[in-house]
mmCIF file of N, CA and C in Angstrom:
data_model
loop_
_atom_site.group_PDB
_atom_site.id
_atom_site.type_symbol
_atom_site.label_atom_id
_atom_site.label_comp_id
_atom_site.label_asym_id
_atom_site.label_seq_id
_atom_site.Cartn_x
_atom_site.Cartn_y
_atom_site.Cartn_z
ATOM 1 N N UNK A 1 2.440 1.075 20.504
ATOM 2 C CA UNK A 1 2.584 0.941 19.075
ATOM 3 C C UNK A 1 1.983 -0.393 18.650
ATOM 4 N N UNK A 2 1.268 -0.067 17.806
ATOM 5 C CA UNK A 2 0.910 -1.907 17.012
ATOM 6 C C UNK A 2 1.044 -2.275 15.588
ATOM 7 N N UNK A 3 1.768 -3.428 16.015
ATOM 8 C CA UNK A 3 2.458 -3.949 14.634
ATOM 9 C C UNK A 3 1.791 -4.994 14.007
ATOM 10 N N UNK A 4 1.700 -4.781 12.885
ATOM 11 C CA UNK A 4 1.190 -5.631 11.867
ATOM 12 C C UNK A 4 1.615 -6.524 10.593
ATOM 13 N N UNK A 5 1.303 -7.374 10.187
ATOM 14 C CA UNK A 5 2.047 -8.012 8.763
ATOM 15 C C UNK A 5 0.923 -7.947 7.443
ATOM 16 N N UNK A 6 1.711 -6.795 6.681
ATOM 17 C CA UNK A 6 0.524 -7.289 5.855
ATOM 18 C C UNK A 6 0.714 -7.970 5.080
ATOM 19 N N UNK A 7 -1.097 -8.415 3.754
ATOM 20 C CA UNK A 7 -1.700 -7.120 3.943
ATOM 21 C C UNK A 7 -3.075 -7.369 5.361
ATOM 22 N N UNK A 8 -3.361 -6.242 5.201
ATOM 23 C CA UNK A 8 -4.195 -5.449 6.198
ATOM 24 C C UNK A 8 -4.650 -4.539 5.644
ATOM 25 N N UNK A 9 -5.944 -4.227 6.125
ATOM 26 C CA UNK A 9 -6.745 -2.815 5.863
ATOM 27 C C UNK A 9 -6.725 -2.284 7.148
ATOM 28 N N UNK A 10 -7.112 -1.075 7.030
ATOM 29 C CA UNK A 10 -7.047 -0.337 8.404
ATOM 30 C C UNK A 10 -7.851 1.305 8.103
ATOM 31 N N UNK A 11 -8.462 1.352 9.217
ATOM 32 C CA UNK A 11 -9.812 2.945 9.227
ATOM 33 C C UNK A 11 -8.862 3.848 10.396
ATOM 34 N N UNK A 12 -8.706 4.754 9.505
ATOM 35 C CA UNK A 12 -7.975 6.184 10.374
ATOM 36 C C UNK A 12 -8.995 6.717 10.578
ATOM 37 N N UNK A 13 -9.686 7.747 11.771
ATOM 38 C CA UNK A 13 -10.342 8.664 11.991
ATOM 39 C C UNK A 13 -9.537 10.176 11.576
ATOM 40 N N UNK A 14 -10.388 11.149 11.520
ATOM 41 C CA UNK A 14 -9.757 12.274 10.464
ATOM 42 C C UNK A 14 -9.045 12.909 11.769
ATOM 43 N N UNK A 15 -7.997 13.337 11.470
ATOM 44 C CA UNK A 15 -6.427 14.070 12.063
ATOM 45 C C UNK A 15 -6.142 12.781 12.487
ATOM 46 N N UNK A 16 -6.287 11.335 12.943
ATOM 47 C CA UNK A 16 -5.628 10.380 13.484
ATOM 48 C C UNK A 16 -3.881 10.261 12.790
ATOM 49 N N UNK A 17 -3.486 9.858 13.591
ATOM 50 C CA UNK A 17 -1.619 10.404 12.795
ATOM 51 C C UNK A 17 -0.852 8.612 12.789
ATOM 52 N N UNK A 18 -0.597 8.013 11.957
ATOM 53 C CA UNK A 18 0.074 6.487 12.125
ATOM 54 C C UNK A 18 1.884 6.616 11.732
ATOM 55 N N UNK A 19 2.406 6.468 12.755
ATOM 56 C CA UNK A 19 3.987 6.274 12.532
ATOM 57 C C UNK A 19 4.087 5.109 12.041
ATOM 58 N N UNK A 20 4.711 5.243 10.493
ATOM 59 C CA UNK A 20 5.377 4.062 10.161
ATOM 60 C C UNK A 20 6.594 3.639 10.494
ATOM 61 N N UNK A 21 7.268 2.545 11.199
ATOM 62 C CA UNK A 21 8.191 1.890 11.338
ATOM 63 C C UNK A 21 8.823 0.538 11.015
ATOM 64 N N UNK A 22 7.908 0.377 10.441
ATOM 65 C CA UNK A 22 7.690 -1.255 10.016
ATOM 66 C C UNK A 22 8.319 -1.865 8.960
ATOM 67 N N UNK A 23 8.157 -3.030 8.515
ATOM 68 C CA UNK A 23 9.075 -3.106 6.752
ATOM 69 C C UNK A 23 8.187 -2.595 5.828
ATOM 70 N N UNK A 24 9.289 -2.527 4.869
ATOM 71 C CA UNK A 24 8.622 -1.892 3.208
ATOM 72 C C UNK A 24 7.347 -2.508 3.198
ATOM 73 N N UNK A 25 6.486 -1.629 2.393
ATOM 74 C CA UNK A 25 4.861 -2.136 2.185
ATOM 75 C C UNK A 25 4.250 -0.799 1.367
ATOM 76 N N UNK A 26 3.526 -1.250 0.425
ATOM 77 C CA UNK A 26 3.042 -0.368 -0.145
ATOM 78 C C UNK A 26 1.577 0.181 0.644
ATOM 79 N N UNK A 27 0.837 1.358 0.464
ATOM 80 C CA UNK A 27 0.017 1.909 0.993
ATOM 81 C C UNK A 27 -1.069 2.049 -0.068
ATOM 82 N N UNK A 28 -2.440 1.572 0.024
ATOM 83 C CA UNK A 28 -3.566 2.336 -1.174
ATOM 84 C C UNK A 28 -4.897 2.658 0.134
ATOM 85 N N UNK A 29 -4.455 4.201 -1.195
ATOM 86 C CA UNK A 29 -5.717 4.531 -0.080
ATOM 87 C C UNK A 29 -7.273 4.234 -0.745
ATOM 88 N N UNK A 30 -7.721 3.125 0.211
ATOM 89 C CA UNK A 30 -9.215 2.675 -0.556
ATOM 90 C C UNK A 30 -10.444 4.093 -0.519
ATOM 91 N N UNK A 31 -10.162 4.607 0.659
ATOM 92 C CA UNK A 31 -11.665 5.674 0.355
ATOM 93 C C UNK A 31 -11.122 7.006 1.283
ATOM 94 N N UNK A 32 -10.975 8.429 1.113
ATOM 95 C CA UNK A 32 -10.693 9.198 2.023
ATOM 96 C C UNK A 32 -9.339 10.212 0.952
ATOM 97 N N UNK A 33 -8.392 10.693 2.144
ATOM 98 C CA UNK A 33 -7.663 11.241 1.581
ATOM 99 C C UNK A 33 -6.674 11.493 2.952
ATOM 100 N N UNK A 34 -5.595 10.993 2.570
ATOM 101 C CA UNK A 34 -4.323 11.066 3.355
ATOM 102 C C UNK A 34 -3.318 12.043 3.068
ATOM 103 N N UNK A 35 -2.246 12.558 3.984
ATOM 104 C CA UNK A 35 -1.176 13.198 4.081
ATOM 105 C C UNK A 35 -0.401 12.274 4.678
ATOM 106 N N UNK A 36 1.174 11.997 3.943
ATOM 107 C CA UNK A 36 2.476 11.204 3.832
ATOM 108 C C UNK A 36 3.694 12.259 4.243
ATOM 109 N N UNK A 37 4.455 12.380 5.094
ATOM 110 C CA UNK A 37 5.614 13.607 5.047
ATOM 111 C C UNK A 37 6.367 11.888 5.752
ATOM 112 N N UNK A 38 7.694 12.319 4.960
ATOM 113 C CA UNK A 38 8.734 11.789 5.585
ATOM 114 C C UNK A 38 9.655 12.050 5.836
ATOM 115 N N UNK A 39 10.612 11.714 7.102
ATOM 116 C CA UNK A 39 12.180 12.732 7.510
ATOM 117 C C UNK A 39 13.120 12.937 5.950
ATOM 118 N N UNK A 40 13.490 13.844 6.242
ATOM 119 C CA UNK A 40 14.530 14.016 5.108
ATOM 120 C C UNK A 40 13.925 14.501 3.388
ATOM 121 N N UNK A 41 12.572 14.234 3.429
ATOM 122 C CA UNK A 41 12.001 14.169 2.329
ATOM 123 C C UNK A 41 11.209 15.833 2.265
ATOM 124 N N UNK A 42 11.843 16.403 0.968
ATOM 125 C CA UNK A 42 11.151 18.091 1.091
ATOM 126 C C UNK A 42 9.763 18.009 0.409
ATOM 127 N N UNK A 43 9.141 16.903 0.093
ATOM 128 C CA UNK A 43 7.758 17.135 -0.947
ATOM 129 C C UNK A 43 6.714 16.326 0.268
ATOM 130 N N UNK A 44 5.895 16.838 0.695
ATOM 131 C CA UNK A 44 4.596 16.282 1.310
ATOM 132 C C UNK A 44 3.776 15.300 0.044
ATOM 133 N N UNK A 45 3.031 14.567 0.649
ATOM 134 C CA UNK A 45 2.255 13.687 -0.364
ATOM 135 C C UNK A 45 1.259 13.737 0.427
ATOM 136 N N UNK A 46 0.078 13.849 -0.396
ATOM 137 C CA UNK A 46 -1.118 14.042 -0.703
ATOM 138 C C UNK A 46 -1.872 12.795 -1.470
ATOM 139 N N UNK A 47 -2.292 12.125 -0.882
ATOM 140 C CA UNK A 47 -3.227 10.849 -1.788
ATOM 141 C C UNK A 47 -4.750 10.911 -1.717
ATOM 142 N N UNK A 48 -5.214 10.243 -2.431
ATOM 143 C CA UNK A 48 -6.673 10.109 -3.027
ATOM 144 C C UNK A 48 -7.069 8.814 -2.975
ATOM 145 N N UNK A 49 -8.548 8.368 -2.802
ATOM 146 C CA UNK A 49 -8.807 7.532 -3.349
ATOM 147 C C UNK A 49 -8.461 6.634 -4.244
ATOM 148 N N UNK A 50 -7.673 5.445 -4.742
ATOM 149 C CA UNK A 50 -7.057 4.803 -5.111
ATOM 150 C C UNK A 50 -5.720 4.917 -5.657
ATOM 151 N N UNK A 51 -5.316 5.884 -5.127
ATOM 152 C CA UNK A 51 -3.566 6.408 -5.052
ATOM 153 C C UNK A 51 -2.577 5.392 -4.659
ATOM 154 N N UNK A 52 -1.404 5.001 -4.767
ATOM 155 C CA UNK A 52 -1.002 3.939 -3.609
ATOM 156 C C UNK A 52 0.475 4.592 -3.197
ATOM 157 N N UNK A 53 1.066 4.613 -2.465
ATOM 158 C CA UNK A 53 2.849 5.344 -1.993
ATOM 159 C C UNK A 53 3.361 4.048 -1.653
ATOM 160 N N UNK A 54 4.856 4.166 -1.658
ATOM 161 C CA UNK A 54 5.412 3.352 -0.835
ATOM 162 C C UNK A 54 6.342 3.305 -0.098
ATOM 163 N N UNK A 55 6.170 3.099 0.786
ATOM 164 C CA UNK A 55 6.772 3.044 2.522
ATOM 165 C C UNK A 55 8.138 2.415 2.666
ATOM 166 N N UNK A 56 8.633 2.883 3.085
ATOM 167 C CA UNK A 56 10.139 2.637 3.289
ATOM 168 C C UNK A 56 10.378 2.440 4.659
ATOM 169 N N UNK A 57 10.663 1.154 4.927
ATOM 170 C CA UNK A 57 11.400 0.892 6.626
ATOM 171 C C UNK A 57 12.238 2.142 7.437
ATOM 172 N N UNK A 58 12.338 2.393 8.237
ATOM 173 C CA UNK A 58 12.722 3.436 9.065
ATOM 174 C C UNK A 58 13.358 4.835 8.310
ATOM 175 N N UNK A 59 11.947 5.182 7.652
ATOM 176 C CA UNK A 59 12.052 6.595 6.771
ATOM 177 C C UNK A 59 11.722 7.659 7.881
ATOM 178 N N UNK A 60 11.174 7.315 9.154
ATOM 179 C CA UNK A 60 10.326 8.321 9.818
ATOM 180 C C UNK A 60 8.726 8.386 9.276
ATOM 181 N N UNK A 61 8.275 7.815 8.695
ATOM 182 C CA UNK A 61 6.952 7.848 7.519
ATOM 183 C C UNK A 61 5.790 8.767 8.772
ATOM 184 N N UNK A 62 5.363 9.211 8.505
ATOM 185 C CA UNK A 62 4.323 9.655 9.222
ATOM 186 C C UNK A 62 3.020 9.391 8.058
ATOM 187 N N UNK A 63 1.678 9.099 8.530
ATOM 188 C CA UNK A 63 0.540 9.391 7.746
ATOM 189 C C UNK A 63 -0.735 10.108 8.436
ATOM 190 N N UNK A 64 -1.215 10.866 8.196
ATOM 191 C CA UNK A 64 -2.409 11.623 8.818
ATOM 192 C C UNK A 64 -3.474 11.142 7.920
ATOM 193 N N UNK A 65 -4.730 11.147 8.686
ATOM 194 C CA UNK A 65 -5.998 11.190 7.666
ATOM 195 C C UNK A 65 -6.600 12.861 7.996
ATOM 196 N N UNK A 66 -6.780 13.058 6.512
ATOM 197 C CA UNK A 66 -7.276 14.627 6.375
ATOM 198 C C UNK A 66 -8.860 13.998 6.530
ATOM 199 N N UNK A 67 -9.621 12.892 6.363
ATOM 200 C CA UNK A 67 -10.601 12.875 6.907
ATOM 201 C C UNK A 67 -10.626 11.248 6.952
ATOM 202 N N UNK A 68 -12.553 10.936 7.082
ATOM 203 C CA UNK A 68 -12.379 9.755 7.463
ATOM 204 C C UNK A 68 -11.977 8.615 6.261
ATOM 205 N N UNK A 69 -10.708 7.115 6.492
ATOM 206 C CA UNK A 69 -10.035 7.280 5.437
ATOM 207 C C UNK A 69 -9.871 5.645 5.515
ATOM 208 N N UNK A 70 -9.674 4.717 4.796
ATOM 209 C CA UNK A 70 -9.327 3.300 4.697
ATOM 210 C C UNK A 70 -8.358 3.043 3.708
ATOM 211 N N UNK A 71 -7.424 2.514 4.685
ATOM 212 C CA UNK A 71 -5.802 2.281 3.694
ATOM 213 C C UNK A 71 -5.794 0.496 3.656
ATOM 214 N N UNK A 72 -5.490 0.692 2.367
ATOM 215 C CA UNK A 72 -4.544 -1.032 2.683
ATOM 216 C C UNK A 72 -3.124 -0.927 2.474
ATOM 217 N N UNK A 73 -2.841 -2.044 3.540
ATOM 218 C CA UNK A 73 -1.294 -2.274 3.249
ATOM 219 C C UNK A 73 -0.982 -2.958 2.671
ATOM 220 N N UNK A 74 -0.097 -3.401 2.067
ATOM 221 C CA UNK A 74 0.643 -4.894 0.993
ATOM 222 C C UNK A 74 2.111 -4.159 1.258
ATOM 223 N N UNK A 75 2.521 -5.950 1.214
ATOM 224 C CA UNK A 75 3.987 -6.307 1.109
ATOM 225 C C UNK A 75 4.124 -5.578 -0.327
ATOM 226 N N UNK A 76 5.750 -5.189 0.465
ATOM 227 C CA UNK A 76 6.556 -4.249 -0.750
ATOM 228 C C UNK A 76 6.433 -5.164 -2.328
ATOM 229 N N UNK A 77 5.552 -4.501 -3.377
ATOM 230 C CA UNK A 77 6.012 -5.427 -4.909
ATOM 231 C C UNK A 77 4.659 -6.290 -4.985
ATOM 232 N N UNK A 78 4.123 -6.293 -3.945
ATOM 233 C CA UNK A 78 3.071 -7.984 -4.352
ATOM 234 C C UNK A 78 1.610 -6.869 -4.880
ATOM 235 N N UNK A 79 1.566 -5.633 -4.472
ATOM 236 C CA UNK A 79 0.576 -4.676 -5.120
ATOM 237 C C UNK A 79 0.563 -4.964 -6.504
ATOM 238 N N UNK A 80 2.259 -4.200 -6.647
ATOM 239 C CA UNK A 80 2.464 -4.028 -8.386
ATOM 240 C C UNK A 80 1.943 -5.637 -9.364
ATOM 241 N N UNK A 81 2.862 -6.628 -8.520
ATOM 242 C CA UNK A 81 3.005 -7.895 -8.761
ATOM 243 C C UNK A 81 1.013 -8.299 -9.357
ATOM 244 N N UNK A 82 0.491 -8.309 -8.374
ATOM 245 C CA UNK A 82 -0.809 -8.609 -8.782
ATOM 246 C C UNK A 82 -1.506 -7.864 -9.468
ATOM 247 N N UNK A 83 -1.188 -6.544 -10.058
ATOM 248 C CA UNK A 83 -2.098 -5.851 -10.932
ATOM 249 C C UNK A 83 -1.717 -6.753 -12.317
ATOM 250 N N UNK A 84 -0.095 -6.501 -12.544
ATOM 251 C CA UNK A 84 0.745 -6.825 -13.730
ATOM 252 C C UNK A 84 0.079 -8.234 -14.202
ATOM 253 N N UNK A 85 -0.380 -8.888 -13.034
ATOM 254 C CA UNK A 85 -0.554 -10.443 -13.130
ATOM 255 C C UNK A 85 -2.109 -10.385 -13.821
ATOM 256 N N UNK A 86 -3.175 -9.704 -13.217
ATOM 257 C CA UNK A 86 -4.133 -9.475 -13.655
ATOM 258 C C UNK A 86 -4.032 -8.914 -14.749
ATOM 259 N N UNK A 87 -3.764 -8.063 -15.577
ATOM 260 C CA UNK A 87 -3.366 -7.200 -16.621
ATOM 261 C C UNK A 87 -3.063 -8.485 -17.654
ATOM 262 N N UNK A 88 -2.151 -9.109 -17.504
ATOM 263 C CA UNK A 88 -1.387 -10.247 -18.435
ATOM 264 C C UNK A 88 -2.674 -11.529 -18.259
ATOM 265 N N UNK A 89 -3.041 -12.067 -17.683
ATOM 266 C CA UNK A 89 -4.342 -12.819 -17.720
ATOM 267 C C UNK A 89 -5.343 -12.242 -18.653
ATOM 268 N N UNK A 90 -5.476 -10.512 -18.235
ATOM 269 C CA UNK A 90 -6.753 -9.976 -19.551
ATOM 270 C C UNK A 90 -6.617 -10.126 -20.834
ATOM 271 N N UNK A 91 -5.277 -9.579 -21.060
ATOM 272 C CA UNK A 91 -4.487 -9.516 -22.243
ATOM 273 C C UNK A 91 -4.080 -10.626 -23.148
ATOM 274 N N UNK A 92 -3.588 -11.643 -22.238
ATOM 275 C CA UNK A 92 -3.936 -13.119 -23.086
ATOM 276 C C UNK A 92 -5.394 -13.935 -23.374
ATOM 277 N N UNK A 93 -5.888 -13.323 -22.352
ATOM 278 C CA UNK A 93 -7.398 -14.115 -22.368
ATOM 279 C C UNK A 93 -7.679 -15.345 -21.343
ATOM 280 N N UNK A 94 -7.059 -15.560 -20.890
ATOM 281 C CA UNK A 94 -7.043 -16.805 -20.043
ATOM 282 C C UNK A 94 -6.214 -16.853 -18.796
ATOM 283 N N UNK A 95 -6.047 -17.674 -17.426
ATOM 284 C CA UNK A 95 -5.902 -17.517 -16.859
ATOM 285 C C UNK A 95 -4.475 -18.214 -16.498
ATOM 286 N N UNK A 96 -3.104 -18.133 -15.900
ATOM 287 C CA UNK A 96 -2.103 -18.593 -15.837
ATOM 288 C C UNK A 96 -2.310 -19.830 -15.505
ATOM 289 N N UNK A 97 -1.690 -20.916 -16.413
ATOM 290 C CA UNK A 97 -1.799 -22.294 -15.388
ATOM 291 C C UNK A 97 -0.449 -22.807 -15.436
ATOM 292 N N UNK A 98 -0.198 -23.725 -13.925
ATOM 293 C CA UNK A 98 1.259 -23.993 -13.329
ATOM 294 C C UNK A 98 1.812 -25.349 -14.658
ATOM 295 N N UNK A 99 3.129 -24.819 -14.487
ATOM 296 C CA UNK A 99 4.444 -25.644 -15.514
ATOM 297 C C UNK A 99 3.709 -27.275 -15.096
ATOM 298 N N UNK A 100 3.685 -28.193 -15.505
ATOM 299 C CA UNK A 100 4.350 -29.593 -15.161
ATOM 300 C C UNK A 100 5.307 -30.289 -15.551
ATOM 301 N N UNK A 101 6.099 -30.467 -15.021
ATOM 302 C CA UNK A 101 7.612 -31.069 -15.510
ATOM 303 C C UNK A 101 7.498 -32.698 -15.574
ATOM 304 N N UNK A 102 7.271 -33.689 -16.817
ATOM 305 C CA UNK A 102 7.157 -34.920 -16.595
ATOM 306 C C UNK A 102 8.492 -35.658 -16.094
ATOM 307 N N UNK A 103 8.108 -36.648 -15.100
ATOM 308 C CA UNK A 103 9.261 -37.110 -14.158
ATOM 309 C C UNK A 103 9.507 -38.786 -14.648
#
């Protein structure tokens, strides 16, 4: 088994099968198309090209690539976290700059 911290990208070959066991982390699939089944869970998932799921620590997660396929991983929230962040930078126009507290 090999463990990783993400994020990370990673190339499945098509039927290649990855057991997730790891901590929460979200999944996007950059190019290809994946299958997600997890224990207990009655709906299969099906992703696309810039789809993203998210992974739950000892769900049983299984992922297959239905062909050839490049996922990234990210820590659980820091996906969402950095779109929202980008989004709010467009939207104001400018780019966040840090507090200074005079001492």
């Amino acid at each position: 088994m090999v463990r990783f911290t993400p994020p990370v990208t990673l190339r499945l070959s098509q039927g290649e099968v990855l057991a997730w066991n790891q901590a929460a982390a979200l999944v996007r699939v950059v190019s290809g198309q994946v299958w997600i089944t997890r224990r207990n869970d009655l709906i299969d998932h099906f992703l696309h090209h810039g789809q993203c799921f998210e992974l739950r620590r000892s769900h049983g997660t299984l992922i297959q690539a239905e062909q050839d396929v490049w996922l990234r991983f990210e820590r659980d929230g820091s996906l969402l976290g950095g779109w929202l962040s980008s989004r709010w930078r467009r939207l104001t126009g400018r780019a966040t700059q840090a507090a200074t507290v005079a001492g």
